Amino acid sequence: MDRTKAPILYLIVPCYNEEALLPITSRELEKKRRQLIREERISPASRILFVDDGSKDHTWEIICGLAEESQAFLGIAQSRNRGHQNAVLAGLMEAKDCCDITITMDCDGQDDIQAVDEMVAAYENGYEVVYGVRRARDKDTWFKRTTAEGFYHLMRWMGTEVVFNHGDYRLLSSRVLQELARFPEVNLFLRGMVPLIGFPSTSVYYERQERIAGESHYPLKKMLALAFDGITSLSTRPLHLITMLGLGVALLSFAGVAWSIVMHFAGRTVDGWASMTCILCFVSGIQLISLGMIGEYIGKIYKEVKRRPTYIISGRTGENREEKEAAKGKGEM
Ligand code: UDP
Ligand code: MG
């Protein structure tokens, strides 16, 4: 890759019901794009790509309006809401053949846009992956901070490689994207997948801002679902823990068997209803948990085997559509 030439940057922004924020965010992003082009840090062919994740408000109309007004903006729409991770992947795969670098960021101004300069600088210095890492979480509520940090610790303990306090604000070079495209999985947890790809990587630090407007789409329920997905789609440590637990329980029950035999011959057996019930409950409880865990993995294998597409694009804005059609035409000749 020729790093002396200014790279084509695609800023990828997933949007779900963000009509209140888009006019503000798009202005800020365009300002940043123009500044970087002026400084000859990025190519004038750089674009801002919005991914509408099946919004129920006017998000898509606003994106289309932006794309009509200025060449700086492109948009793709998912056929329905598929969640943040899928929206980000859809954007990355759309951009991977048109650019040298991508930066994914949220639409709500929480990812400090000033960190983009540093990310591009890191790329100029030879890095293929640049993680945006939150310096402090004092803008988050105590609950969000504690649960989020607990999540990173749990992920690491479970054997999943994640960068502490890094969300989905990151720079990826097209080289990394080509490799990411070869990951066929459908249970997506991008921040666990990117470290698996490798290549030189570094982090830049930024202050996490408050949401400019609207509400978070990540309530506790969705956060837990993401954490669970992250662990079960990237780590087999829970299975290992079950084996260890099973061993421990088996040892205890062998001791219990020996003990009851001794007691029997000593003539000291009583009704034993309470202890029987306890053991029965305990063992069946453990068995149920274990079965449940195994079931989770089987469920995932099932989904992976089916190889469903992770996203389906139902629309494209003007320039983007023409480019895609031209590329397709060339391929058919
Ligand atoms: N988002 C999305 N699909 C969803 C939920 C969220 O594309 O189903 C987008 C949303 O528009 C935003 C980003 O993902 O740009 C992060 O979401 P949010 O700010 O609600 O999450 P939080 O920052 O609170 O974790
Ligand atoms: Mg947010």
CSV table of C-alpha atoms and ligand atoms in Angstrom, one decimal:
chain,number,residue,atom,x,y,z
A,1,MET,CA,0.0,0.0,0.0
A,2,ASP,CA,1.3,3.4,-0.9
A,3,ARG,CA,1.3,5.5,2.3
A,4,THR,CA,2.9,8.5,0.7
A,5,LYS,CA,-0.4,9.3,-1.1
A,6,ALA,CA,-3.3,10.6,0.9
A,7,PRO,CA,-5.6,7.7,1.7
A,8,ILE,CA,-9.3,7.5,0.7
A,9,LEU,CA,-11.1,7.5,4.0
A,10,TYR,CA,-14.7,6.2,4.5
A,11,LEU,CA,-16.3,7.3,7.8
A,12,ILE,CA,-18.9,4.6,8.6
A,13,VAL,CA,-21.8,5.7,10.8
A,14,PRO,CA,-24.6,3.3,11.8
A,15,CYS,CA,-27.9,5.0,12.4
A,16,TYR,CA,-31.0,3.7,14.1
A,17,ASN,CA,-33.9,6.2,14.6
A,18,GLU,CA,-31.5,9.1,14.7
A,19,GLU,CA,-33.5,11.8,12.8
A,20,ALA,CA,-32.8,14.3,15.6
A,21,LEU,CA,-29.1,13.8,15.5
A,22,LEU,CA,-28.3,13.3,11.8
A,23,PRO,CA,-28.4,17.0,10.8
A,24,ILE,CA,-25.9,17.9,13.6
A,25,THR,CA,-23.7,14.8,13.2
A,26,SER,CA,-23.5,15.1,9.4
A,27,ARG,CA,-22.4,18.8,9.7
A,28,GLU,CA,-19.6,17.9,12.2
A,29,LEU,CA,-18.4,14.9,10.1
A,30,GLU,CA,-18.3,17.0,6.9
A,31,LYS,CA,-16.3,19.7,8.7
A,32,LYS,CA,-13.8,17.1,9.8
A,33,ARG,CA,-13.6,15.6,6.3
A,34,ARG,CA,-13.0,19.0,4.7
A,35,GLN,CA,-10.4,19.9,7.2
A,36,LEU,CA,-8.5,16.6,6.6
A,37,ILE,CA,-8.7,17.1,2.8
A,38,ARG,CA,-7.5,20.6,3.1
A,39,GLU,CA,-4.5,19.4,5.1
A,40,GLU,CA,-3.9,16.8,2.4
A,41,ARG,CA,-4.1,14.0,5.0
A,42,ILE,CA,-6.9,12.2,3.2
A,43,SER,CA,-8.0,12.1,-0.5
A,44,PRO,CA,-10.8,14.3,-1.8
A,45,ALA,CA,-12.5,11.0,-2.8
A,46,SER,CA,-13.1,10.3,0.9
A,47,ARG,CA,-16.8,9.9,1.9
A,48,ILE,CA,-19.1,9.7,4.9
A,49,LEU,CA,-21.2,6.5,4.6
A,50,PHE,CA,-24.4,6.3,6.7
A,51,VAL,CA,-25.9,2.9,7.3
A,52,ASP,CA,-29.6,3.1,8.1
A,53,ASP,CA,-30.3,0.1,10.3
A,54,GLY,CA,-34.0,-0.2,9.5
A,55,SER,CA,-35.1,3.0,11.2
A,56,LYS,CA,-38.7,3.6,11.9
A,57,ASP,CA,-38.4,7.4,11.7
A,58,HIS,CA,-37.2,9.7,8.9
A,59,THR,CA,-33.5,8.7,9.2
A,60,TRP,CA,-33.4,7.3,5.7
A,61,GLU,CA,-35.1,10.3,4.1
A,62,ILE,CA,-32.5,12.6,5.8
A,63,ILE,CA,-29.6,10.4,4.5
A,64,CYS,CA,-31.0,10.5,1.0
A,65,GLY,CA,-31.4,14.3,1.3
A,66,LEU,CA,-27.8,14.6,2.4
A,67,ALA,CA,-26.5,12.5,-0.4
A,68,GLU,CA,-28.4,14.6,-2.9
A,69,GLU,CA,-27.0,17.8,-1.5
A,70,SER,CA,-23.4,16.8,-1.4
A,71,GLN,CA,-21.1,14.2,-2.8
A,72,ALA,CA,-19.5,13.9,0.6
A,73,PHE,CA,-22.4,11.7,1.8
A,74,LEU,CA,-23.4,8.2,0.8
A,75,GLY,CA,-25.9,5.9,2.4
A,76,ILE,CA,-27.1,2.4,2.5
A,77,ALA,CA,-30.2,1.1,4.0
A,78,GLN,CA,-30.7,-2.3,5.7
A,79,SER,CA,-33.9,-4.0,4.8
A,80,ARG,CA,-34.8,-4.2,8.5
A,81,ASN,CA,-33.3,-3.5,11.9
A,82,ARG,CA,-30.4,-6.0,12.5
A,83,GLY,CA,-28.6,-4.3,15.4
A,84,HIS,CA,-25.5,-2.2,15.6
A,85,GLN,CA,-22.9,-4.8,14.9
A,86,ASN,CA,-24.6,-5.9,11.7
A,87,ALA,CA,-25.0,-2.3,10.6
A,88,VAL,CA,-21.3,-1.6,11.1
A,89,LEU,CA,-20.3,-4.8,9.2
A,90,ALA,CA,-22.7,-3.8,6.3
A,91,GLY,CA,-21.0,-0.4,6.1
A,92,LEU,CA,-17.5,-1.9,6.2
A,93,MET,CA,-18.2,-4.5,3.5
A,94,GLU,CA,-19.8,-1.8,1.4
A,95,ALA,CA,-16.7,0.4,1.7
A,96,LYS,CA,-14.0,-2.2,1.6
A,97,ASP,CA,-13.3,-2.0,-2.2
A,98,CYS,CA,-13.7,1.7,-2.6
A,99,CYS,CA,-11.3,3.0,0.1
A,100,ASP,CA,-7.9,2.7,1.8
A,101,ILE,CA,-9.1,3.2,5.3
A,102,THR,CA,-12.4,3.1,7.2
A,103,ILE,CA,-13.3,4.6,10.6
A,104,THR,CA,-16.5,3.4,12.3
A,105,MET,CA,-18.2,5.7,14.7
A,106,ASP,CA,-21.5,6.2,16.4
A,107,CYS,CA,-24.0,8.8,15.2
A,108,ASP,CA,-24.6,10.4,18.6
A,109,GLY,CA,-21.4,12.4,19.1
A,110,GLN,CA,-20.3,10.2,21.9
A,111,ASP,CA,-17.2,9.2,20.0
A,112,ASP,CA,-15.1,12.3,20.0
A,113,ILE,CA,-14.5,13.3,16.3
A,114,GLN,CA,-11.2,15.0,17.1
A,115,ALA,CA,-9.6,11.5,17.6
A,116,VAL,CA,-10.0,10.9,13.8
A,117,ASP,CA,-6.9,13.1,13.2
A,118,GLU,CA,-4.8,10.9,15.5
A,119,MET,CA,-6.2,7.7,14.0
A,120,VAL,CA,-5.2,8.9,10.5
A,121,ALA,CA,-1.8,9.8,11.9
A,122,ALA,CA,-1.4,6.3,13.3
A,123,TYR,CA,-2.2,4.9,9.9
A,124,GLU,CA,0.4,7.1,8.3
A,125,ASN,CA,2.9,5.6,10.8
A,126,GLY,CA,2.2,2.1,9.6
A,127,TYR,CA,-0.7,0.8,11.7
A,128,GLU,CA,-3.5,-1.1,10.1
A,129,VAL,CA,-5.8,-1.1,13.1
A,130,VAL,CA,-6.3,1.8,15.4
A,131,TYR,CA,-8.6,1.4,18.4
A,132,GLY,CA,-10.4,4.3,19.9
A,133,VAL,CA,-10.2,3.9,23.7
A,134,ARG,CA,-12.3,5.8,26.2
A,135,ARG,CA,-10.0,7.6,28.6
A,136,ALA,CA,-12.6,7.9,31.5
A,137,ARG,CA,-16.2,7.1,31.9
A,138,ASP,CA,-17.1,9.9,34.2
A,139,LYS,CA,-19.8,11.1,31.8
A,140,ASP,CA,-21.5,7.7,32.0
A,141,THR,CA,-23.8,6.9,34.9
A,142,TRP,CA,-22.4,4.8,37.8
A,143,PHE,CA,-24.4,1.9,36.7
A,144,LYS,CA,-23.4,2.0,33.0
A,145,ARG,CA,-19.7,2.5,34.0
A,146,THR,CA,-19.7,-0.4,36.4
A,147,THR,CA,-21.5,-2.8,34.2
A,148,ALA,CA,-19.5,-1.9,31.1
A,149,GLU,CA,-16.1,-2.3,32.9
A,150,GLY,CA,-17.3,-5.5,34.5
A,151,PHE,CA,-18.1,-6.7,31.0
A,152,TYR,CA,-14.5,-6.2,29.7
A,153,HIS,CA,-13.1,-8.0,32.8
A,154,LEU,CA,-15.5,-10.9,32.3
A,155,MET,CA,-14.7,-11.1,28.6
A,156,ARG,CA,-11.0,-11.3,29.3
A,157,TRP,CA,-11.5,-13.9,32.0
A,158,MET,CA,-13.5,-15.9,29.6
A,159,GLY,CA,-10.5,-15.9,27.2
A,160,THR,CA,-11.8,-13.4,24.6
A,161,GLU,CA,-9.2,-10.9,23.5
A,162,VAL,CA,-10.7,-7.4,23.8
A,163,VAL,CA,-9.2,-4.0,24.2
A,164,PHE,CA,-10.2,-2.5,27.5
A,165,ASN,CA,-12.8,0.3,27.2
A,166,HIS,CA,-12.8,0.2,23.4
A,167,GLY,CA,-16.2,0.1,21.7
A,168,ASP,CA,-16.6,0.2,18.0
A,169,TYR,CA,-14.8,3.4,17.3
A,170,ARG,CA,-11.8,2.2,15.2
A,171,LEU,CA,-9.8,2.6,12.1
A,172,LEU,CA,-9.4,-0.4,9.8
A,173,SER,CA,-7.3,-0.4,6.7
A,174,SER,CA,-8.7,-2.0,3.5
A,175,ARG,CA,-6.2,-4.8,3.9
A,176,VAL,CA,-7.7,-5.7,7.3
A,177,LEU,CA,-11.2,-5.4,5.8
A,178,GLN,CA,-10.4,-7.9,3.1
A,179,GLU,CA,-9.5,-10.4,5.8
A,180,LEU,CA,-12.5,-9.5,7.9
A,181,ALA,CA,-14.7,-10.4,4.9
A,182,ARG,CA,-13.4,-13.9,5.1
A,183,PHE,CA,-14.9,-14.5,8.6
A,184,PRO,CA,-18.2,-16.2,7.7
A,185,GLU,CA,-19.7,-16.0,11.1
A,186,VAL,CA,-23.1,-14.6,11.8
A,187,ASN,CA,-22.9,-14.2,15.6
A,188,LEU,CA,-21.0,-10.9,15.3
A,189,PHE,CA,-18.9,-9.4,18.0
A,190,LEU,CA,-16.6,-7.1,16.0
A,191,ARG,CA,-14.4,-5.9,18.9
A,192,GLY,CA,-13.5,-9.5,19.6
A,193,MET,CA,-13.0,-10.4,15.9
A,194,VAL,CA,-10.7,-7.6,15.0
A,195,PRO,CA,-7.9,-8.6,17.3
A,196,LEU,CA,-8.1,-12.1,15.8
A,197,ILE,CA,-7.2,-10.7,12.4
A,198,GLY,CA,-3.9,-9.4,13.6
A,199,PHE,CA,-1.8,-6.8,11.7
A,200,PRO,CA,0.0,-3.9,13.5
A,201,SER,CA,-2.4,-2.1,15.8
A,202,THR,CA,-2.4,0.7,18.3
A,203,SER,CA,-4.8,2.8,20.4
A,204,VAL,CA,-5.7,6.4,20.6
A,205,TYR,CA,-7.4,7.8,23.7
A,206,TYR,CA,-10.4,10.1,23.8
A,207,GLU,CA,-13.0,11.5,26.2
A,208,ARG,CA,-16.4,9.8,25.8
A,209,GLN,CA,-19.0,12.5,25.4
A,210,GLU,CA,-22.7,12.5,26.4
A,211,ARG,CA,-25.3,11.7,23.8
A,212,ILE,CA,-26.2,14.9,22.0
A,213,ALA,CA,-29.9,14.0,21.8
A,214,GLY,CA,-32.2,11.0,22.0
A,215,GLU,CA,-31.8,7.9,24.1
A,216,SER,CA,-29.3,5.1,24.1
A,217,HIS,CA,-30.4,2.0,22.1
A,218,TYR,CA,-28.4,-0.1,24.5
A,219,PRO,CA,-30.4,-0.7,27.6
A,220,LEU,CA,-29.2,-3.4,30.1
A,221,LYS,CA,-31.0,-6.2,28.3
A,222,LYS,CA,-29.2,-5.5,25.0
A,223,MET,CA,-25.9,-5.0,26.7
A,224,LEU,CA,-26.2,-8.4,28.4
A,225,ALA,CA,-27.2,-10.0,25.1
A,226,LEU,CA,-24.1,-8.5,23.5
A,227,ALA,CA,-21.9,-9.7,26.3
A,228,PHE,CA,-23.3,-13.2,26.1
A,229,ASP,CA,-22.9,-13.2,22.3
A,230,GLY,CA,-19.3,-12.0,22.7
A,231,ILE,CA,-18.5,-14.8,25.1
A,232,THR,CA,-20.3,-17.7,23.4
A,233,SER,CA,-19.3,-16.8,19.9
A,234,LEU,CA,-15.6,-16.3,20.6
A,235,SER,CA,-14.7,-18.4,23.6
A,236,THR,CA,-15.0,-22.0,24.6
A,237,ARG,CA,-14.0,-21.3,28.1
A,238,PRO,CA,-17.5,-21.8,29.5
A,239,LEU,CA,-17.5,-25.3,28.2
A,240,HIS,CA,-14.2,-25.9,29.9
A,241,LEU,CA,-15.5,-24.5,33.2
A,242,ILE,CA,-18.5,-26.9,33.0
A,243,THR,CA,-16.1,-29.8,32.7
A,244,MET,CA,-14.2,-28.6,35.8
A,245,LEU,CA,-17.4,-28.1,37.7
A,246,GLY,CA,-18.6,-31.5,36.6
A,247,LEU,CA,-15.4,-33.0,37.9
A,248,GLY,CA,-15.8,-31.2,41.3
A,249,VAL,CA,-19.4,-32.4,41.7
A,250,ALA,CA,-18.4,-35.9,40.7
A,251,LEU,CA,-15.7,-36.0,43.4
A,252,LEU,CA,-18.1,-34.7,46.0
A,253,SER,CA,-20.7,-37.3,45.1
A,254,PHE,CA,-18.1,-40.1,45.2
A,255,ALA,CA,-17.3,-39.0,48.8
A,256,GLY,CA,-21.0,-38.9,49.5
A,257,VAL,CA,-21.5,-42.4,48.3
A,258,ALA,CA,-18.6,-43.7,50.4
A,259,TRP,CA,-20.0,-41.8,53.4
A,260,SER,CA,-23.5,-43.3,53.0
A,261,ILE,CA,-22.1,-46.8,52.7
A,262,VAL,CA,-20.1,-46.4,55.9
A,263,MET,CA,-23.2,-45.0,57.6
A,264,HIS,CA,-25.3,-47.9,56.4
A,265,PHE,CA,-23.0,-50.5,57.8
A,266,ALA,CA,-22.7,-48.6,61.0
A,267,GLY,CA,-26.4,-48.9,61.3
A,268,ARG,CA,-26.9,-45.2,61.6
A,269,THR,CA,-29.1,-44.7,58.5
A,270,VAL,CA,-32.1,-42.5,59.1
A,271,ASP,CA,-34.9,-41.4,56.7
A,272,GLY,CA,-32.5,-39.1,55.0
A,273,TRP,CA,-35.2,-37.3,53.1
A,274,ALA,CA,-33.6,-33.9,53.5
A,275,SER,CA,-30.2,-34.8,52.3
A,276,MET,CA,-31.6,-36.8,49.4
A,277,THR,CA,-33.6,-33.9,48.3
A,278,CYS,CA,-30.7,-31.5,48.6
A,279,ILE,CA,-28.4,-33.8,46.5
A,280,LEU,CA,-31.1,-34.4,43.9
A,281,CYS,CA,-31.8,-30.7,43.5
A,282,PHE,CA,-28.1,-29.7,43.5
A,283,VAL,CA,-27.1,-32.3,40.9
A,284,SER,CA,-30.1,-31.7,38.7
A,285,GLY,CA,-29.5,-28.0,38.9
A,286,ILE,CA,-25.9,-28.3,37.8
A,287,GLN,CA,-27.0,-30.7,35.0
A,288,LEU,CA,-29.5,-28.3,33.8
A,289,ILE,CA,-27.1,-25.3,33.7
A,290,SER,CA,-24.6,-27.5,31.8
A,291,LEU,CA,-27.2,-28.6,29.3
A,292,GLY,CA,-28.3,-25.1,28.8
A,293,MET,CA,-24.7,-23.9,28.1
A,294,ILE,CA,-24.1,-26.7,25.7
A,295,GLY,CA,-27.4,-25.9,24.1
A,296,GLU,CA,-26.2,-22.3,23.6
A,297,TYR,CA,-23.2,-23.5,21.6
A,298,ILE,CA,-25.3,-26.0,19.6
A,299,GLY,CA,-27.6,-23.1,18.8
A,300,LYS,CA,-24.7,-21.1,17.5
A,301,ILE,CA,-23.3,-24.0,15.5
A,302,TYR,CA,-26.8,-24.3,14.0
A,303,LYS,CA,-26.9,-20.7,12.9
A,304,GLU,CA,-23.3,-20.7,11.5
A,305,VAL,CA,-24.0,-23.9,9.5
A,306,LYS,CA,-27.0,-22.2,7.8
A,307,ARG,CA,-24.7,-19.3,6.6
A,308,ARG,CA,-27.5,-16.8,6.5
A,309,PRO,CA,-26.4,-13.4,5.1
A,310,THR,CA,-25.6,-11.1,7.9
A,311,TYR,CA,-27.1,-8.1,6.1
A,312,ILE,CA,-29.3,-7.5,3.1
A,313,ILE,CA,-29.1,-4.1,1.5
A,314,SER,CA,-32.4,-2.8,0.2
A,315,GLY,CA,-31.3,0.6,-1.2
A,316,ARG,CA,-28.4,2.8,-2.2
A,317,THR,CA,-28.0,6.5,-2.7
A,318,GLY,CA,-27.3,8.0,-6.2
A,319,GLU,CA,-23.5,8.1,-6.7
A,320,ASN,CA,-22.9,4.9,-4.8
A,321,ARG,CA,-25.5,3.0,-6.7
A,322,GLU,CA,-24.0,4.0,-10.1
A,323,GLU,CA,-20.5,3.0,-9.0
A,324,LYS,CA,-21.7,-0.3,-7.8
A,325,GLU,CA,-23.7,-0.9,-11.0
A,326,ALA,CA,-20.6,0.0,-13.1
A,327,ALA,CA,-18.5,-2.4,-11.1
A,328,LYS,CA,-21.0,-5.1,-11.6
A,329,GLY,CA,-21.2,-4.4,-15.3
A,330,LYS,CA,-17.4,-4.8,-15.6
A,331,GLY,CA,-17.5,-8.1,-13.7
A,332,GLU,CA,-20.1,-9.5,-16.1
A,333,MET,CA,-18.2,-8.7,-19.3
B,1,UDP,N1,-27.6,1.6,16.3
B,1,UDP,C1,-27.9,0.8,15.2
B,1,UDP,N2,-28.8,-0.2,15.3
B,1,UDP,C2,-29.4,-0.6,16.5
B,1,UDP,C3,-29.0,0.2,17.7
B,1,UDP,C4,-28.1,1.3,17.5
B,1,UDP,O1,-27.3,1.0,14.1
B,1,UDP,O2,-30.2,-1.5,16.5
B,1,UDP,C5,-26.6,2.7,16.2
B,1,UDP,C6,-27.1,4.0,16.8
B,1,UDP,O3,-27.8,4.8,15.8
B,1,UDP,C7,-25.8,4.7,17.2
B,1,UDP,C8,-24.9,3.5,17.5
B,1,UDP,O4,-25.5,2.3,16.9
B,1,UDP,O5,-25.2,5.4,16.1
B,1,UDP,C9,-24.7,3.3,19.0
B,1,UDP,O6,-26.0,3.2,19.7
B,1,UDP,P1,-26.3,3.9,21.0
B,1,UDP,O7,-25.7,5.3,21.0
B,1,UDP,O8,-27.8,3.8,21.2
B,1,UDP,O9,-25.6,3.0,22.1
B,1,UDP,P2,-24.6,3.4,23.3
B,1,UDP,O10,-23.7,4.4,22.8
B,1,UDP,O11,-25.6,3.9,24.4
B,1,UDP,O12,-24.0,2.1,23.7
B,2,MG,MG,-24.2,6.1,22.0
